[in-house]
PDB file of C-alpha atoms and ligand atoms in Angstrom:
ATOM      1  CA  UNK V 301     -93.202 -43.834 154.225  1.00 88.00           C
ATOM      2  CA  UNK V 302     -93.128 -44.105 157.797  1.00 84.00           C
ATOM      3  CA  UNK V 303     -91.939 -40.070 158.742  1.00 91.00           C
ATOM      4  CA  UNK V 304     -90.832 -37.019 157.242  1.00 97.00           C
ATOM      5  CA  UNK V 305     -87.505 -38.870 157.081  1.00 98.00           C
ATOM      6  CA  UNK V 306     -85.968 -41.870 154.794  1.00 98.00           C
ATOM      7  CA  UNK V 307     -82.896 -42.858 156.571  1.00 98.00           C
ATOM      8  CA  UNK V 308     -83.115 -46.318 155.950  1.00 98.00           C
ATOM      9  CA  UNK V 309     -85.130 -48.978 153.243  1.00 98.00           C
ATOM     10  CA  UNK V 310     -87.290 -49.958 156.971  1.00 98.00           C
ATOM     11  CA  UNK V 311     -88.920 -46.433 156.493  1.00 98.00           C
ATOM     12  CA  UNK V 312     -90.718 -48.263 153.888  1.00 98.00           C
ATOM     13  CA  UNK V 313     -92.956 -50.748 154.484  1.00 98.00           C
ATOM     14  CA  UNK V 314     -92.215 -53.322 151.914  1.00 97.00           C
ATOM     15  CA  UNK V 315     -95.523 -52.654 149.948  1.00 97.00           C
ATOM     16  CA  UNK V 316     -93.693 -49.117 149.643  1.00 98.00           C
ATOM     17  CA  UNK V 317     -90.814 -50.561 148.425  1.00 98.00           C
ATOM     18  CA  UNK V 318     -92.670 -51.508 145.414  1.00 98.00           C
ATOM     19  CA  UNK V 319     -94.172 -48.940 144.683  1.00 98.00           C
ATOM     20  CA  UNK V 320     -90.725 -46.586 145.468  1.00 98.00           C
ATOM     21  CA  UNK V 321     -89.186 -48.702 142.585  1.00 98.00           C
ATOM     22  CA  UNK V 322     -92.711 -47.669 140.599  1.00 98.00           C
ATOM     23  CA  UNK V 323     -92.224 -44.267 140.868  1.00 98.00           C
ATOM     24  CA  UNK V 324     -88.647 -44.358 139.920  1.00 98.00           C
ATOM     25  CA  UNK V 325     -89.274 -46.381 136.602  1.00 98.00           C
ATOM     26  CA  UNK V 326     -92.138 -43.941 135.829  1.00 98.00           C
ATOM     27  CA  UNK V 327     -89.818 -40.566 136.335  1.00 97.00           C
ATOM     28  CA  UNK V 328     -87.183 -42.033 134.587  1.00 98.00           C
ATOM     29  CA  UNK V 329     -89.411 -42.656 131.164  1.00 98.00           C
ATOM     30  CA  UNK V 330     -91.802 -39.338 131.963  1.00 97.00           C
ATOM     31  CA  UNK V 331     -89.391 -36.894 133.320  1.00 95.00           C
ATOM     32  CA  UNK V 332     -90.312 -35.556 137.178  1.00 95.00           C
ATOM     33  CA  UNK V 333     -91.835 -32.356 136.969  1.00 93.00           C
ATOM     34  CA  UNK V 334     -90.920 -29.041 138.822  1.00 96.00           C
ATOM     35  CA  UNK V 335     -92.352 -30.529 141.730  1.00 95.00           C
ATOM     36  CA  UNK V 336     -88.944 -29.046 144.311  1.00 98.00           C
ATOM     37  CA  UNK V 337     -89.779 -25.633 142.501  1.00 97.00           C
ATOM     38  CA  UNK V 338     -88.534 -22.900 145.394  1.00 96.00           C
ATOM     39  CA  UNK V 339     -86.769 -25.552 147.567  1.00 98.00           C
ATOM     40  CA  UNK V 340     -83.283 -24.936 148.948  1.00 98.00           C
ATOM     41  CA  UNK V 341     -81.547 -28.222 149.879  1.00 98.00           C
ATOM     42  CA  UNK V 342     -78.096 -29.046 152.497  1.00 98.00           C
ATOM     43  CA  UNK V 343     -75.957 -31.435 151.145  1.00 98.00           C
ATOM     44  CA  UNK V 344     -73.780 -32.286 154.034  1.00 98.00           C
ATOM     45  CA  UNK V 345     -70.889 -34.621 152.858  1.00 98.00           C
ATOM     46  CA  UNK V 346     -68.945 -35.765 155.882  1.00 97.00           C
ATOM     47  CA  UNK V 347     -66.938 -38.363 153.403  1.00 96.00           C
ATOM     48  CA  UNK V 348     -66.343 -37.994 149.220  1.00 96.00           C
ATOM     49  CA  UNK V 349     -69.091 -38.448 146.841  1.00 97.00           C
ATOM     50  CA  UNK V 350     -69.061 -39.324 143.085  1.00 98.00           C
ATOM     51  CA  UNK V 351     -72.568 -40.733 142.367  1.00 98.00           C
ATOM     52  CA  UNK V 352     -74.286 -39.592 144.805  1.00 98.00           C
ATOM     53  CA  UNK V 353     -73.551 -35.921 144.899  1.00 98.00           C
ATOM     54  CA  UNK V 354     -73.949 -35.379 141.362  1.00 98.00           C
ATOM     55  CA  UNK V 355     -77.154 -37.759 141.475  1.00 98.00           C
ATOM     56  CA  UNK V 356     -78.726 -35.529 144.232  1.00 98.00           C
ATOM     57  CA  UNK V 357     -77.721 -32.115 142.847  1.00 98.00           C
ATOM     58  CA  UNK V 358     -79.000 -33.068 139.130  1.00 98.00           C
ATOM     59  CA  UNK V 359     -82.051 -34.422 140.569  1.00 98.00           C
ATOM     60  CA  UNK V 360     -83.265 -31.655 142.797  1.00 98.00           C
ATOM     61  CA  UNK V 361     -82.240 -29.110 139.768  1.00 98.00           C
ATOM     62  CA  UNK V 362     -84.002 -31.088 137.382  1.00 96.00           C
ATOM     63  CA  UNK V 363     -87.166 -30.842 140.039  1.00 97.00           C
ATOM     64  CA  UNK V 364     -86.383 -26.842 140.079  1.00 97.00           C
ATOM     65  CA  UNK V 365     -84.811 -27.101 143.446  1.00 98.00           C
ATOM     66  CA  UNK V 366     -81.597 -25.490 144.316  1.00 98.00           C
ATOM     67  CA  UNK V 367     -78.416 -27.433 147.011  1.00 97.00           C
ATOM     68  CA  UNK V 368     -75.734 -25.659 149.194  1.00 98.00           C
ATOM     69  CA  UNK V 369     -73.305 -28.362 149.003  1.00 98.00           C
ATOM     70  CA  UNK V 370     -71.635 -28.376 152.355  1.00 97.00           C
ATOM     71  CA  UNK V 371     -68.403 -30.612 152.916  1.00 95.00           C
ATOM     72  CA  UNK V 372     -66.808 -31.694 156.400  1.00 92.00           C
ATOM     73  CA  UNK V 373     -64.510 -28.666 156.533  1.00 91.00           C
ATOM     74  CA  UNK V 374     -67.339 -26.527 155.947  1.00 92.00           C
ATOM     75  CA  UNK V 375     -69.169 -27.146 158.941  1.00 92.00           C
ATOM     76  CA  UNK V 376     -67.603 -29.940 161.030  1.00 90.00           C
ATOM     77  CA  UNK V 377     -71.058 -31.627 162.077  1.00 92.00           C
ATOM     78  CA  UNK V 378     -70.402 -32.793 165.920  1.00 89.00           C
ATOM     79  CA  UNK V 379     -67.010 -31.175 165.804  1.00 90.00           C
ATOM     80  CA  UNK V 380     -67.164 -27.428 165.325  1.00 91.00           C
ATOM     81  CA  UNK V 381     -70.855 -27.178 166.867  1.00 94.00           C
ATOM     82  CA  UNK V 382     -73.678 -30.583 167.833  1.00 95.00           C
ATOM     83  CA  UNK V 383     -75.444 -32.104 165.326  1.00 96.00           C
ATOM     84  CA  UNK V 384     -78.268 -30.567 167.349  1.00 97.00           C
ATOM     85  CA  UNK V 385     -77.621 -27.503 166.840  1.00 97.00           C
ATOM     86  CA  UNK V 386     -76.708 -27.557 162.873  1.00 97.00           C
ATOM     87  CA  UNK V 387     -79.947 -29.531 162.831  1.00 98.00           C
ATOM     88  CA  UNK V 388     -82.016 -26.448 164.315  1.00 98.00           C
ATOM     89  CA  UNK V 389     -80.138 -23.974 162.184  1.00 98.00           C
ATOM     90  CA  UNK V 390     -80.645 -25.820 158.879  1.00 98.00           C
ATOM     91  CA  UNK V 391     -84.177 -26.280 160.012  1.00 98.00           C
ATOM     92  CA  UNK V 392     -84.726 -22.614 159.949  1.00 98.00           C
ATOM     93  CA  UNK V 393     -83.093 -21.972 156.982  1.00 98.00           C
ATOM     94  CA  UNK V 394     -83.332 -25.030 154.333  1.00 98.00           C
ATOM     95  CA  UNK V 395     -86.227 -27.232 153.071  1.00 98.00           C
ATOM     96  CA  UNK V 396     -84.752 -30.661 152.918  1.00 98.00           C
ATOM     97  CA  UNK V 397     -80.884 -32.337 154.460  1.00 98.00           C
ATOM     98  CA  UNK V 398     -79.231 -34.901 152.383  1.00 98.00           C
ATOM     99  CA  UNK V 399     -76.435 -36.059 154.420  1.00 98.00           C
ATOM    100  CA  UNK V 400     -73.719 -38.457 153.945  1.00 98.00           C
ATOM    101  CA  UNK V 401     -71.815 -39.225 157.407  1.00 98.00           C
ATOM    102  CA  UNK V 402     -69.344 -41.555 159.321  1.00 97.00           C
ATOM    103  CA  UNK V 403     -72.129 -41.995 162.383  1.00 97.00           C
ATOM    104  CA  UNK V 404     -75.812 -43.378 161.634  1.00 98.00           C
ATOM    105  CA  UNK V 405     -76.107 -41.793 164.722  1.00 98.00           C
ATOM    106  CA  UNK V 406     -75.343 -38.078 163.373  1.00 97.00           C
ATOM    107  CA  UNK V 407     -77.971 -38.737 160.834  1.00 98.00           C
ATOM    108  CA  UNK V 408     -81.078 -39.567 163.714  1.00 98.00           C
ATOM    109  CA  UNK V 409     -79.800 -36.570 165.805  1.00 98.00           C
ATOM    110  CA  UNK V 410     -80.065 -34.557 162.500  1.00 98.00           C
ATOM    111  CA  UNK V 411     -83.813 -36.131 161.796  1.00 98.00           C
ATOM    112  CA  UNK V 412     -84.490 -35.304 165.405  1.00 98.00           C
ATOM    113  CA  UNK V 413     -84.128 -31.717 165.257  1.00 98.00           C
ATOM    114  CA  UNK V 414     -85.152 -30.951 162.169  1.00 98.00           C
ATOM    115  CA  UNK V 415     -89.329 -30.731 160.667  1.00 98.00           C
ATOM    116  CA  UNK V 416     -87.775 -31.243 157.851  1.00 98.00           C
ATOM    117  CA  UNK V 417     -86.714 -34.163 155.679  1.00 98.00           C
ATOM    118  CA  UNK V 418     -82.961 -35.637 156.483  1.00 98.00           C
ATOM    119  CA  UNK V 419     -82.263 -38.273 153.853  1.00 98.00           C
ATOM    120  CA  UNK V 420     -79.583 -40.397 154.149  1.00 98.00           C
ATOM    121  CA  UNK V 421     -77.049 -40.085 151.786  1.00 98.00           C
ATOM    122  CA  UNK V 422     -74.820 -43.513 153.351  1.00 98.00           C
ATOM    123  CA  UNK V 423     -73.664 -44.061 156.643  1.00 98.00           C
ATOM    124  CA  UNK V 424     -71.858 -46.332 158.125  1.00 98.00           C
ATOM    125  CA  UNK V 425     -74.706 -48.718 158.300  1.00 98.00           C
ATOM    126  CA  UNK V 426     -77.196 -47.824 155.445  1.00 98.00           C
ATOM    127  CA  UNK V 427     -77.457 -46.833 151.944  1.00 98.00           C
ATOM    128  CA  UNK V 428     -80.912 -46.642 151.143  1.00 98.00           C
ATOM    129  CA  UNK V 429     -80.595 -44.631 148.400  1.00 98.00           C
ATOM    130  CA  UNK V 430     -78.097 -47.108 146.429  1.00 98.00           C
ATOM    131  CA  UNK V 431     -80.624 -50.039 147.235  1.00 99.00           C
ATOM    132  CA  UNK V 432     -83.933 -48.804 146.138  1.00 98.00           C
ATOM    133  CA  UNK V 433     -81.527 -47.994 142.589  1.00 98.00           C
ATOM    134  CA  UNK V 434     -80.399 -51.317 142.700  1.00 99.00           C
ATOM    135  CA  UNK V 435     -83.853 -52.733 142.699  1.00 98.00           C
ATOM    136  CA  UNK V 436     -84.385 -50.984 139.894  1.00 98.00           C
ATOM    137  CA  UNK V 437     -81.882 -51.921 137.934  1.00 98.00           C
ATOM    138  CA  UNK V 438     -82.452 -55.333 138.176  1.00 98.00           C
ATOM    139  CA  UNK V 439     -86.022 -55.288 137.770  1.00 98.00           C
ATOM    140  CA  UNK V 440     -84.990 -53.520 134.483  1.00 98.00           C
ATOM    141  CA  UNK V 441     -82.665 -56.106 133.449  1.00 98.00           C
ATOM    142  CA  UNK V 442     -84.512 -59.485 134.254  1.00 98.00           C
ATOM    143  CA  UNK V 443     -88.498 -57.675 133.458  1.00 97.00           C
ATOM    144  CA  UNK V 444     -89.153 -59.101 137.173  1.00 96.00           C
ATOM    145  CA  UNK V 445     -88.563 -59.265 141.135  1.00 96.00           C
ATOM    146  CA  UNK V 446     -90.166 -62.046 141.689  1.00 91.00           C
ATOM    147  CA  UNK V 447     -88.075 -65.372 142.753  1.00 92.00           C
ATOM    148  CA  UNK V 448     -84.550 -63.752 141.904  1.00 98.00           C
ATOM    149  CA  UNK V 449     -81.826 -64.528 143.603  1.00 98.00           C
ATOM    150  CA  UNK V 450     -79.071 -61.809 144.499  1.00 99.00           C
ATOM    151  CA  UNK V 451     -75.956 -62.875 145.890  1.00 99.00           C
ATOM    152  CA  UNK V 452     -73.340 -60.282 147.542  1.00 99.00           C
ATOM    153  CA  UNK V 453     -70.021 -61.434 148.020  1.00 99.00           C
ATOM    154  CA  UNK V 454     -67.514 -59.670 150.435  1.00 98.00           C
ATOM    155  CA  UNK V 455     -68.079 -56.967 153.550  1.00 98.00           C
ATOM    156  CA  UNK V 456     -71.141 -57.113 155.437  1.00 98.00           C
ATOM    157  CA  UNK V 457     -71.136 -53.602 155.210  1.00 98.00           C
ATOM    158  CA  UNK V 458     -73.806 -50.635 154.814  1.00 98.00           C
ATOM    159  CA  UNK V 459     -74.025 -51.192 150.885  1.00 98.00           C
ATOM    160  CA  UNK V 460     -74.763 -55.264 151.621  1.00 99.00           C
ATOM    161  CA  UNK V 461     -77.193 -54.740 154.739  1.00 99.00           C
ATOM    162  CA  UNK V 462     -79.462 -51.936 152.998  1.00 99.00           C
ATOM    163  CA  UNK V 463     -79.385 -54.378 149.478  1.00 99.00           C
ATOM    164  CA  UNK V 464     -80.603 -57.434 152.251  1.00 99.00           C
ATOM    165  CA  UNK V 465     -83.751 -55.206 153.371  1.00 98.00           C
ATOM    166  CA  UNK V 466     -84.553 -54.194 150.391  1.00 98.00           C
ATOM    167  CA  UNK V 467     -84.494 -58.206 148.581  1.00 98.00           C
ATOM    168  CA  UNK V 468     -86.476 -58.680 151.214  1.00 98.00           C
ATOM    169  CA  UNK V 469     -88.893 -56.126 151.058  1.00 98.00           C
ATOM    170  CA  UNK V 470     -89.739 -57.173 147.481  1.00 98.00           C
ATOM    171  CA  UNK V 471     -89.603 -60.769 147.295  1.00 98.00           C
ATOM    172  CA  UNK V 472     -86.143 -61.274 146.515  1.00 98.00           C
ATOM    173  CA  UNK V 473     -83.617 -63.795 148.071  1.00 98.00           C
ATOM    174  CA  UNK V 474     -80.714 -62.676 148.826  1.00 98.00           C
ATOM    175  CA  UNK V 475     -77.442 -64.480 150.313  1.00 98.00           C
ATOM    176  CA  UNK V 476     -74.265 -62.768 151.197  1.00 98.00           C
ATOM    177  CA  UNK V 477     -70.978 -64.485 151.650  1.00 98.00           C
ATOM    178  CA  UNK V 478     -68.633 -63.072 153.552  1.00 98.00           C
ATOM    179  CA  UNK V 479     -65.854 -63.869 156.725  1.00 98.00           C
ATOM    180  CA  UNK V 480     -67.795 -65.388 159.920  1.00 98.00           C
ATOM    181  CA  UNK V 481     -66.665 -61.794 161.849  1.00 98.00           C
ATOM    182  CA  UNK V 482     -67.596 -59.559 158.568  1.00 98.00           C
ATOM    183  CA  UNK V 483     -71.131 -60.083 158.255  1.00 98.00           C
ATOM    184  CA  UNK V 484     -74.597 -57.734 157.920  1.00 98.00           C
ATOM    185  CA  UNK V 485     -74.779 -56.254 161.534  1.00 98.00           C
ATOM    186  CA  UNK V 486     -77.766 -57.716 163.986  1.00 98.00           C
ATOM    187  CA  UNK V 487     -80.184 -55.307 163.677  1.00 98.00           C
ATOM    188  CA  UNK V 488     -80.157 -54.937 160.064  1.00 98.00           C
ATOM    189  CA  UNK V 489     -80.374 -58.717 159.863  1.00 98.00           C
ATOM    190  CA  UNK V 490     -83.290 -58.931 161.976  1.00 98.00           C
ATOM    191  CA  UNK V 491     -85.145 -56.308 159.388  1.00 98.00           C
ATOM    192  CA  UNK V 492     -84.117 -58.188 156.714  1.00 98.00           C
ATOM    193  CA  UNK V 493     -85.561 -61.376 158.194  1.00 98.00           C
ATOM    194  CA  UNK V 494     -88.696 -59.722 159.380  1.00 98.00           C
ATOM    195  CA  UNK V 495     -89.086 -58.358 155.723  1.00 98.00           C
ATOM    196  CA  UNK V 496     -88.308 -61.864 154.066  1.00 98.00           C
ATOM    197  CA  UNK V 497     -91.045 -63.440 156.697  1.00 98.00           C
ATOM    198  CA  UNK V 498     -93.768 -60.949 154.866  1.00 97.00           C
ATOM    199  CA  UNK V 499     -92.406 -61.281 151.348  1.00 97.00           C
ATOM    200  CA  UNK V 500     -91.638 -65.044 151.822  1.00 97.00           C
ATOM    201  CA  UNK V 501     -88.453 -64.884 150.501  1.00 98.00           C
ATOM    202  CA  UNK V 502     -85.052 -66.357 151.512  1.00 98.00           C
ATOM    203  CA  UNK V 503     -81.812 -64.799 153.738  1.00 98.00           C
ATOM    204  CA  UNK V 504     -79.191 -66.078 154.075  1.00 98.00           C
ATOM    205  CA  UNK V 505     -75.043 -66.029 155.136  1.00 98.00           C
ATOM    206  CA  UNK V 506     -72.531 -68.437 153.967  1.00 98.00           C
ATOM    207  CA  UNK V 507     -68.902 -68.661 154.441  1.00 97.00           C
ATOM    208  CA  UNK V 508     -68.239 -69.523 150.838  1.00 98.00           C
ATOM    209  CA  UNK V 509     -68.509 -67.240 147.452  1.00 98.00           C
ATOM    210  CA  UNK V 510     -69.231 -70.161 145.368  1.00 98.00           C
ATOM    211  CA  UNK V 511     -72.159 -71.201 147.321  1.00 97.00           C
ATOM    212  CA  UNK V 512     -73.207 -68.281 147.585  1.00 98.00           C
ATOM    213  CA  UNK V 513     -73.199 -67.425 143.820  1.00 98.00           C
ATOM    214  CA  UNK V 514     -74.815 -70.821 143.181  1.00 98.00           C
ATOM    215  CA  UNK V 515     -77.821 -70.221 140.305  1.00 97.00           C
ATOM    216  CA  UNK V 516     -77.633 -66.377 141.622  1.00 98.00           C
ATOM    217  CA  UNK V 517     -79.323 -64.271 139.136  1.00 98.00           C
ATOM    218  CA  UNK V 518     -77.767 -60.999 139.913  1.00 99.00           C
ATOM    219  CA  UNK V 519     -73.790 -61.092 141.816  1.00 99.00           C
ATOM    220  CA  UNK V 520     -72.823 -58.189 143.558  1.00 99.00           C
ATOM    221  CA  UNK V 521     -69.974 -56.634 145.438  1.00 98.00           C
ATOM    222  CA  UNK V 522     -68.992 -53.972 147.037  1.00 98.00           C
ATOM    223  CA  UNK V 523     -65.104 -52.228 148.119  1.00 98.00           C
ATOM    224  CA  UNK V 524     -63.737 -54.639 151.084  1.00 98.00           C
ATOM    225  CA  UNK V 525     -62.543 -51.693 152.886  1.00 98.00           C
ATOM    226  CA  UNK V 526     -64.953 -48.730 153.575  1.00 98.00           C
ATOM    227  CA  UNK V 527     -64.568 -44.745 153.685  1.00 97.00           C
ATOM    228  CA  UNK V 528     -63.545 -44.194 157.581  1.00 96.00           C
ATOM    229  CA  UNK V 529     -61.931 -48.114 158.210  1.00 97.00           C
ATOM    230  CA  UNK V 530     -58.486 -46.862 156.195  1.00 97.00           C
ATOM    231  CA  UNK V 531     -56.315 -48.071 159.042  1.00 98.00           C
ATOM    232  CA  UNK V 532     -58.113 -51.560 158.849  1.00 98.00           C
ATOM    233  CA  UNK V 533     -56.866 -51.684 155.047  1.00 98.00           C
ATOM    234  CA  UNK V 534     -53.507 -54.083 155.756  1.00 98.00           C
ATOM    235  CA  UNK V 535     -56.109 -56.823 157.948  1.00 98.00           C
ATOM    236  CA  UNK V 536     -59.036 -56.331 155.599  1.00 98.00           C
ATOM    237  CA  UNK V 537     -57.113 -57.067 152.384  1.00 98.00           C
ATOM    238  CA  UNK V 538     -55.910 -60.523 154.206  1.00 98.00           C
ATOM    239  CA  UNK V 539     -59.477 -61.184 155.420  1.00 98.00           C
ATOM    240  CA  UNK V 540     -61.093 -60.976 152.187  1.00 98.00           C
ATOM    241  CA  UNK V 541     -58.484 -62.101 149.888  1.00 98.00           C
ATOM    242  CA  UNK V 542     -61.334 -64.978 149.214  1.00 98.00           C
ATOM    243  CA  UNK V 543     -64.222 -62.952 148.498  1.00 98.00           C
ATOM    244  CA  UNK V 544     -63.166 -61.522 144.752  1.00 98.00           C
ATOM    245  CA  UNK V 545     -65.844 -61.517 142.099  1.00 98.00           C
ATOM    246  CA  UNK V 546     -63.906 -62.650 139.173  1.00 98.00           C
ATOM    247  CA  UNK V 547     -64.800 -64.507 135.710  1.00 98.00           C
ATOM    248  CA  UNK V 548     -64.192 -67.764 137.387  1.00 97.00           C
ATOM    249  CA  UNK V 549     -66.649 -67.321 139.957  1.00 98.00           C
ATOM    250  CA  UNK V 550     -69.246 -65.756 137.899  1.00 98.00           C
ATOM    251  CA  UNK V 551     -69.320 -69.501 135.918  1.00 97.00           C
ATOM    252  CA  UNK V 552     -71.207 -70.708 139.543  1.00 98.00           C
ATOM    253  CA  UNK V 553     -73.639 -68.457 138.541  1.00 98.00           C
ATOM    254  CA  UNK V 554     -76.327 -68.252 135.880  1.00 98.00           C
ATOM    255  CA  UNK V 555     -75.385 -68.124 132.663  1.00 98.00           C
ATOM    256  CA  UNK V 556     -77.900 -64.731 132.382  1.00 98.00           C
ATOM    257  CA  UNK V 557     -76.815 -63.335 135.993  1.00 98.00           C
ATOM    258  CA  UNK V 558     -75.742 -59.727 135.828  1.00 98.00           C
ATOM    259  CA  UNK V 559     -73.192 -58.316 137.858  1.00 98.00           C
ATOM    260  CA  UNK V 560     -73.102 -55.302 139.737  1.00 99.00           C
ATOM    261  CA  UNK V 561     -71.220 -53.040 142.120  1.00 98.00           C
ATOM    262  CA  UNK V 562     -71.943 -49.869 143.671  1.00 98.00           C
ATOM    263  CA  UNK V 563     -68.681 -48.132 142.783  1.00 98.00           C
ATOM    264  CA  UNK V 564     -65.828 -46.848 143.119  1.00 98.00           C
ATOM    265  CA  UNK V 565     -64.421 -50.257 142.329  1.00 98.00           C
ATOM    266  CA  UNK V 566     -60.866 -51.662 143.556  1.00 98.00           C
ATOM    267  CA  UNK V 567     -59.907 -53.358 140.352  1.00 98.00           C
ATOM    268  CA  UNK V 568     -56.993 -56.327 142.005  1.00 98.00           C
ATOM    269  CA  UNK V 569     -59.410 -56.561 145.460  1.00 98.00           C
ATOM    270  CA  UNK V 570     -63.096 -57.209 145.189  1.00 98.00           C
ATOM    271  CA  UNK V 571     -63.386 -57.278 141.542  1.00 98.00           C
ATOM    272  CA  UNK V 572     -60.865 -58.765 138.586  1.00 98.00           C
ATOM    273  CA  UNK V 573     -59.373 -56.660 136.435  1.00 96.00           C
ATOM    274  CA  UNK V 574     -62.004 -56.659 133.748  1.00 96.00           C
ATOM    275  CA  UNK V 575     -65.476 -57.361 135.796  1.00 98.00           C
ATOM    276  CA  UNK V 576     -66.369 -54.069 134.938  1.00 98.00           C
ATOM    277  CA  UNK V 577     -66.323 -54.636 131.403  1.00 97.00           C
ATOM    278  CA  UNK V 578     -67.672 -58.289 131.339  1.00 97.00           C
ATOM    279  CA  UNK V 579     -70.768 -58.624 129.266  1.00 97.00           C
ATOM    280  CA  UNK V 580     -73.239 -59.291 132.264  1.00 98.00           C
ATOM    281  CA  UNK V 581     -71.812 -55.829 134.204  1.00 98.00           C
ATOM    282  CA  UNK V 582     -74.471 -53.293 134.179  1.00 98.00           C
ATOM    283  CA  UNK V 583     -72.469 -51.101 137.230  1.00 98.00           C
ATOM    284  CA  UNK V 584     -73.060 -48.071 134.894  1.00 98.00           C
ATOM    285  CA  UNK V 585     -76.993 -48.517 134.842  1.00 98.00           C
ATOM    286  CA  UNK V 586     -76.481 -48.868 138.742  1.00 98.00           C
ATOM    287  CA  UNK V 587     -74.896 -45.391 138.637  1.00 98.00           C
ATOM    288  CA  UNK V 588     -77.158 -43.683 136.538  1.00 98.00           C
ATOM    289  CA  UNK V 589     -80.227 -45.166 138.170  1.00 98.00           C
ATOM    290  CA  UNK V 590     -79.433 -43.326 141.410  1.00 98.00           C
ATOM    291  CA  UNK V 591     -80.708 -40.489 139.954  1.00 98.00           C
ATOM    292  CA  UNK V 592     -83.953 -41.453 139.377  1.00 98.00           C
ATOM    293  CA  UNK V 593     -84.559 -43.747 142.607  1.00 98.00           C
ATOM    294  CA  UNK V 594     -83.629 -40.253 144.015  1.00 98.00           C
ATOM    295  CA  UNK V 595     -85.947 -38.499 142.093  1.00 98.00           C
ATOM    296  CA  UNK V 596     -88.694 -41.064 143.224  1.00 98.00           C
ATOM    297  CA  UNK V 597     -87.640 -40.345 147.423  1.00 98.00           C
ATOM    298  CA  UNK V 598     -87.638 -36.869 147.045  1.00 98.00           C
ATOM    299  CA  UNK V 599     -90.956 -36.927 145.191  1.00 97.00           C
ATOM    300  CA  UNK V 600     -92.564 -39.051 147.929  1.00 97.00           C
ATOM    301  CA  UNK V 601     -90.813 -37.223 150.794  1.00 97.00           C
ATOM    302  CA  UNK V 602     -92.190 -33.671 149.273  1.00 95.00           C
ATOM    303  CA  UNK V 603     -95.826 -34.174 147.954  1.00 87.00           C
ATOM    304  CA  UNK V 604     -97.419 -34.550 151.011  1.00 70.00           C
TER     305      UNK V 604
HETATM  306  N1  LIG R 227     -69.248 -49.357 151.687  1.00 56.98           N
HETATM  307  C1  LIG R 227     -68.775 -48.496 150.428  1.00 56.98           C
HETATM  308  C2  LIG R 227     -69.653 -47.780 150.363  1.00 56.98           C
HETATM  309  C3  LIG R 227     -69.393 -46.337 149.021  1.00 56.98           C
HETATM  310  C4  LIG R 227     -70.457 -46.297 148.478  1.00 56.98           C
HETATM  311  C5  LIG R 227     -68.122 -47.112 151.682  1.00 56.98           C
HETATM  312  O1  LIG R 227     -69.476 -47.053 152.712  1.00 56.98           O
HETATM  313  O2  LIG R 227     -67.393 -46.584 151.930  1.00 56.98           O
END
C-alpha cells in the first residue's frame, strides 16, 4: 500500500491488488484473527449505507475492534467545522477512520490531517472497497481472472471508475458503454489505462451497450442517479433510457456470463424487473464479499 490510507484502487500497485484478492479469499475461508483487538474506528457517513456500513461494522468487530457511527447530522463535516479540524480531533481519539463523503476532496483532507489510516467508504469519485470485493466475486465464479472481459453498462460513476482501475490492475479487459457525456472522469480513466499498459489488458469506451457486452464474461451495472445527483433525475432517466441491463442484452454476452450490481438496484431503470433473480446474477455474493474484501484491506493497513 502506497501510504497509510486507502482512498482509491491506485493506492495499491497492480500486484498488490492481486495479493489483496488472495488475502480476502484466505480470510473468507480461514477467518480473520483478532488483529484489531482494542482498536476503535470512527465511521463517518455523509450519505446512507446498508452494505458498506454493516460489512465494516461486522468486520471490525470480527477482528476484535469497535466502532462509532457518525452521521452527517452528528458531525456536519465541512459545515459545522472544517474537515481538517475533525481530522485532527479524531486523530487523537480513534485508531482509524472509515468515511463515506460527497466530495472526494473531503477524504484527502481527512487523510492529510491524520496519522491514522483513512479508508474510502465511497466518494463521488471512487468506491475502491466495492471494486476489490467485486474482483473477488469474479474470481470465485470464474476460477481465474486472466483474459476475462468485463462490460459495464451505464453511468461512468464512482463504481465504474474503481472497477475499471481494478480490472486493469489484474489483467481483465474492461469496456464501458455510457452516453458520451457520462464517461468515466479523465483522471480515473488515465489511471486505468496506465494499469492496463502494465498488465497488457484492454480498456475501452463504447456508446452502445450491445457492443460492450458482446462476448463478455461479466455484465455490470449501477444506478443512473447516484447519491447527491437527485436534482438531475429527470435528465438522467432520459439520457440513460437505452442503457438498461435486461435479459435481452445478456443474450449478447457469453452463455456463462455473470450479472453484477453493487446495489441498491432500481428495477425498471438500470435493471429490468427480473435481472437480480436471473440465473446469471451474483449480486448477493457481491454484497457478502464486501466484508471479506474490507477485512483484507483492514488487515493490510493495520498489520504494519
Ligand atoms: N453510484 C452509487 C453507488 C451506491 C453504492 C452512488 O454513489 O450512489
